[in-house]
Amino acid sequence: MNPRYRALVPYVLILGAAAFLTWNALHFGFTPRGDRPGPDVWPRAILALIVISCVVRIVGVLRRRTLSDPDPLEDVLDPRPERERDAAPPRRYPRLLITGIALTIAYVALLGTLGFFLDTVLYIALLIRTGRYRRWPVIVAVALSGAFVFMFVFMRVVYLSLPIGSPPFSAVSLAMMQLMGIR
């Protein structure tokens, strides 16, 4: 098989799967309720983004003059200069990986107790710190703004009900909901 066509295979397969799932999403059976979006909106939006990204990659592969042209995706994934790529194998950090997995399990376990907002703030902050970032003012700002944005998107845009937590932690979630105008 031509190497150029071989490079297209994953994108064409994903495009085909997205087309099939889009056909299914167009046939959801539901009763519309007022001005609220139905259950078909988010799958359609995500599938549209998948289709667009696959088409862009397919066009990019087809427009490459030769296979020796560098793949832009490789440059994004590995920003090191070529001389550094071959110099030494990348270091591995299994303890950081295990810590990240443990943090994710703890996040899910504490979600009902701490509530979405507090639990997400702690999760983001600790995950950033686990990734060896040390500037606490930046970590706190990113964690607070990230949790706020996630809560806003999930509750105001997607209309998803999130856990508020147990008292006294629920007071923080309820205050954040009031700040966003959610009842």
CSV table of C-alpha atoms in Angstrom, one decimal:
chain,number,residue,atom,x,y,z
A,1,MET,CA,0.0,0.0,0.0
A,2,ASN,CA,1.2,3.5,-0.8
A,3,PRO,CA,2.6,5.1,2.4
A,4,ARG,CA,0.5,8.2,1.8
A,5,TYR,CA,-2.7,6.2,1.8
A,6,ARG,CA,-1.5,4.2,4.8
A,7,ALA,CA,-1.2,7.5,6.6
A,8,LEU,CA,-4.8,8.3,5.8
A,9,VAL,CA,-6.2,5.0,7.2
A,10,PRO,CA,-6.8,6.1,10.8
A,11,TYR,CA,-8.4,9.4,9.8
A,12,VAL,CA,-10.7,7.7,7.3
A,13,LEU,CA,-11.7,5.1,9.8
A,14,ILE,CA,-12.5,7.7,12.4
A,15,LEU,CA,-14.4,9.7,9.8
A,16,GLY,CA,-16.5,6.7,8.9
A,17,ALA,CA,-17.2,6.0,12.6
A,18,ALA,CA,-18.2,9.6,13.1
A,19,ALA,CA,-20.5,9.5,10.1
A,20,PHE,CA,-22.2,6.4,11.5
A,21,LEU,CA,-22.6,7.9,14.9
A,22,THR,CA,-23.9,11.2,13.4
A,23,TRP,CA,-26.6,9.2,11.6
A,24,ASN,CA,-27.6,7.7,14.9
A,25,ALA,CA,-27.6,11.1,16.7
A,26,LEU,CA,-29.9,12.5,14.0
A,27,HIS,CA,-32.4,9.8,14.9
A,28,PHE,CA,-32.6,10.2,18.7
A,29,GLY,CA,-36.2,9.8,19.9
A,30,PHE,CA,-37.1,12.5,22.4
A,31,THR,CA,-39.8,15.1,23.1
A,32,PRO,CA,-38.5,18.7,22.9
A,33,ARG,CA,-39.0,20.8,26.1
A,34,GLY,CA,-39.3,24.5,25.4
A,35,ASP,CA,-36.1,26.3,24.5
A,36,ARG,CA,-33.8,23.8,26.1
A,37,PRO,CA,-31.5,21.7,23.8
A,38,GLY,CA,-32.3,18.1,23.4
A,39,PRO,CA,-30.0,15.1,24.1
A,40,ASP,CA,-28.8,15.2,20.5
A,41,VAL,CA,-27.1,18.6,20.6
A,42,TRP,CA,-23.8,17.6,22.4
A,43,PRO,CA,-23.2,14.4,20.5
A,44,ARG,CA,-23.8,16.2,17.2
A,45,ALA,CA,-21.5,19.1,18.2
A,46,ILE,CA,-18.7,16.7,19.2
A,47,LEU,CA,-19.1,14.6,16.1
A,48,ALA,CA,-19.0,17.7,14.0
A,49,LEU,CA,-15.7,18.6,15.6
A,50,ILE,CA,-14.3,15.1,15.0
A,51,VAL,CA,-15.4,15.3,11.3
A,52,ILE,CA,-13.8,18.7,10.9
A,53,SER,CA,-10.5,17.6,12.5
A,54,CYS,CA,-10.4,14.4,10.4
A,55,VAL,CA,-11.0,16.3,7.1
A,56,VAL,CA,-8.3,18.8,8.0
A,57,ARG,CA,-5.8,16.0,8.7
A,58,ILE,CA,-6.8,14.2,5.5
A,59,VAL,CA,-6.3,17.3,3.4
A,60,GLY,CA,-2.9,17.9,5.2
A,61,VAL,CA,-1.7,14.4,4.4
A,62,LEU,CA,-2.8,14.7,0.8
A,63,ARG,CA,-1.2,18.1,0.3
A,64,ARG,CA,2.2,17.0,1.5
A,65,ARG,CA,4.5,16.9,-1.5
A,66,THR,CA,6.5,13.9,-0.4
A,67,LEU,CA,6.5,11.6,2.5
A,68,SER,CA,9.9,13.0,3.6
A,69,ASP,CA,8.1,16.3,4.5
A,70,PRO,CA,7.9,16.4,8.2
A,71,ASP,CA,4.5,15.6,9.7
A,72,PRO,CA,3.3,18.8,11.6
A,73,LEU,CA,1.8,16.6,14.3
A,74,GLU,CA,5.2,15.1,15.1
A,75,ASP,CA,6.6,18.6,15.6
A,76,VAL,CA,3.8,19.5,18.0
A,77,LEU,CA,4.1,16.3,20.0
A,78,ASP,CA,7.9,16.5,20.2
A,79,PRO,CA,9.1,20.1,20.3
A,80,ARG,CA,12.8,19.3,20.9
A,81,PRO,CA,15.2,19.9,18.1
A,82,GLU,CA,16.2,16.9,16.0
A,83,ARG,CA,19.7,16.6,17.5
A,84,GLU,CA,18.1,16.3,21.0
A,85,ARG,CA,15.6,13.7,19.9
A,86,ASP,CA,18.3,11.2,19.1
A,87,ALA,CA,20.6,12.1,22.0
A,88,ALA,CA,19.0,10.3,24.9
A,89,PRO,CA,15.8,8.4,25.6
A,90,PRO,CA,13.2,10.4,27.6
A,91,ARG,CA,13.2,10.0,31.4
A,92,ARG,CA,10.3,8.1,32.9
A,93,TYR,CA,8.5,9.0,36.1
A,94,PRO,CA,6.5,6.0,37.3
A,95,ARG,CA,5.9,7.6,40.8
A,96,LEU,CA,4.3,10.7,39.2
A,97,LEU,CA,2.1,8.5,37.1
A,98,ILE,CA,1.0,6.5,40.1
A,99,THR,CA,0.4,9.7,42.0
A,100,GLY,CA,-1.8,11.0,39.2
A,101,ILE,CA,-3.8,7.8,39.1
A,102,ALA,CA,-4.3,8.0,42.9
A,103,LEU,CA,-5.3,11.6,42.7
A,104,THR,CA,-7.9,10.7,40.0
A,105,ILE,CA,-9.3,7.9,42.2
A,106,ALA,CA,-9.4,10.2,45.2
A,107,TYR,CA,-11.2,12.9,43.1
A,108,VAL,CA,-14.0,10.5,42.2
A,109,ALA,CA,-14.2,9.2,45.8
A,110,LEU,CA,-14.4,12.6,47.4
A,111,LEU,CA,-16.8,14.2,44.8
A,112,GLY,CA,-19.9,13.4,46.8
A,113,THR,CA,-18.4,14.7,50.1
A,114,LEU,CA,-16.6,17.9,49.0
A,115,GLY,CA,-18.8,18.8,46.1
A,116,PHE,CA,-17.8,19.5,42.5
A,117,PHE,CA,-16.2,22.9,42.9
A,118,LEU,CA,-14.0,22.2,45.9
A,119,ASP,CA,-13.0,18.8,44.8
A,120,THR,CA,-12.1,20.1,41.3
A,121,VAL,CA,-10.1,22.9,42.7
A,122,LEU,CA,-8.1,20.5,44.8
A,123,TYR,CA,-7.7,18.0,42.0
A,124,ILE,CA,-6.4,20.6,39.5
A,125,ALA,CA,-4.1,22.1,42.0
A,126,LEU,CA,-2.6,18.8,43.2
A,127,LEU,CA,-2.3,17.5,39.6
A,128,ILE,CA,-0.4,20.6,38.5
A,129,ARG,CA,1.8,20.3,41.6
A,130,THR,CA,2.4,16.6,40.8
A,131,GLY,CA,3.5,17.7,37.4
A,132,ARG,CA,6.3,19.5,39.1
A,133,TYR,CA,5.1,23.1,38.6
A,134,ARG,CA,6.1,25.1,41.7
A,135,ARG,CA,4.6,28.6,41.5
A,136,TRP,CA,1.7,28.4,44.0
A,137,PRO,CA,0.0,31.7,43.0
A,138,VAL,CA,-0.3,30.4,39.4
A,139,ILE,CA,-1.5,27.0,40.6
A,140,VAL,CA,-4.2,28.5,42.8
A,141,ALA,CA,-5.3,30.9,40.0
A,142,VAL,CA,-5.5,28.1,37.4
A,143,ALA,CA,-7.3,25.7,39.8
A,144,LEU,CA,-9.9,28.3,40.9
A,145,SER,CA,-10.6,29.5,37.4
A,146,GLY,CA,-10.6,26.0,35.9
A,147,ALA,CA,-13.1,24.7,38.4
A,148,PHE,CA,-15.3,27.8,37.9
A,149,VAL,CA,-15.2,27.4,34.1
A,150,PHE,CA,-15.9,23.7,34.3
A,151,MET,CA,-18.8,24.3,36.7
A,152,PHE,CA,-20.2,27.0,34.5
A,153,VAL,CA,-20.0,25.0,31.4
A,154,PHE,CA,-21.5,21.9,33.0
A,155,MET,CA,-24.3,23.6,34.8
A,156,ARG,CA,-25.2,26.6,32.5
A,157,VAL,CA,-24.4,25.3,29.1
A,158,VAL,CA,-24.8,21.5,29.3
A,159,TYR,CA,-27.5,21.6,32.0
A,160,LEU,CA,-25.8,18.9,34.0
A,161,SER,CA,-26.5,18.5,37.7
A,162,LEU,CA,-23.3,18.3,39.7
A,163,PRO,CA,-22.8,17.1,43.3
A,164,ILE,CA,-22.9,20.0,45.8
A,165,GLY,CA,-21.3,18.0,48.6
A,166,SER,CA,-22.1,17.4,52.2
A,167,PRO,CA,-22.3,20.2,54.8
A,168,PRO,CA,-20.2,22.3,55.5
A,169,PHE,CA,-18.7,21.8,52.0
A,170,SER,CA,-22.1,22.3,50.3
A,171,ALA,CA,-22.1,25.9,51.3
A,172,VAL,CA,-19.2,26.6,48.9
A,173,SER,CA,-21.0,24.9,46.0
A,174,LEU,CA,-24.2,26.7,46.7
A,175,ALA,CA,-22.4,30.0,46.9
A,176,MET,CA,-20.8,29.4,43.5
A,177,MET,CA,-24.1,28.4,42.0
A,178,GLN,CA,-25.7,31.6,43.3
A,179,LEU,CA,-22.8,33.6,41.9
A,180,MET,CA,-23.5,32.0,38.5
A,181,GLY,CA,-27.2,32.6,38.8
A,182,ILE,CA,-28.1,28.9,39.1
A,183,ARG,CA,-31.0,27.9,41.2
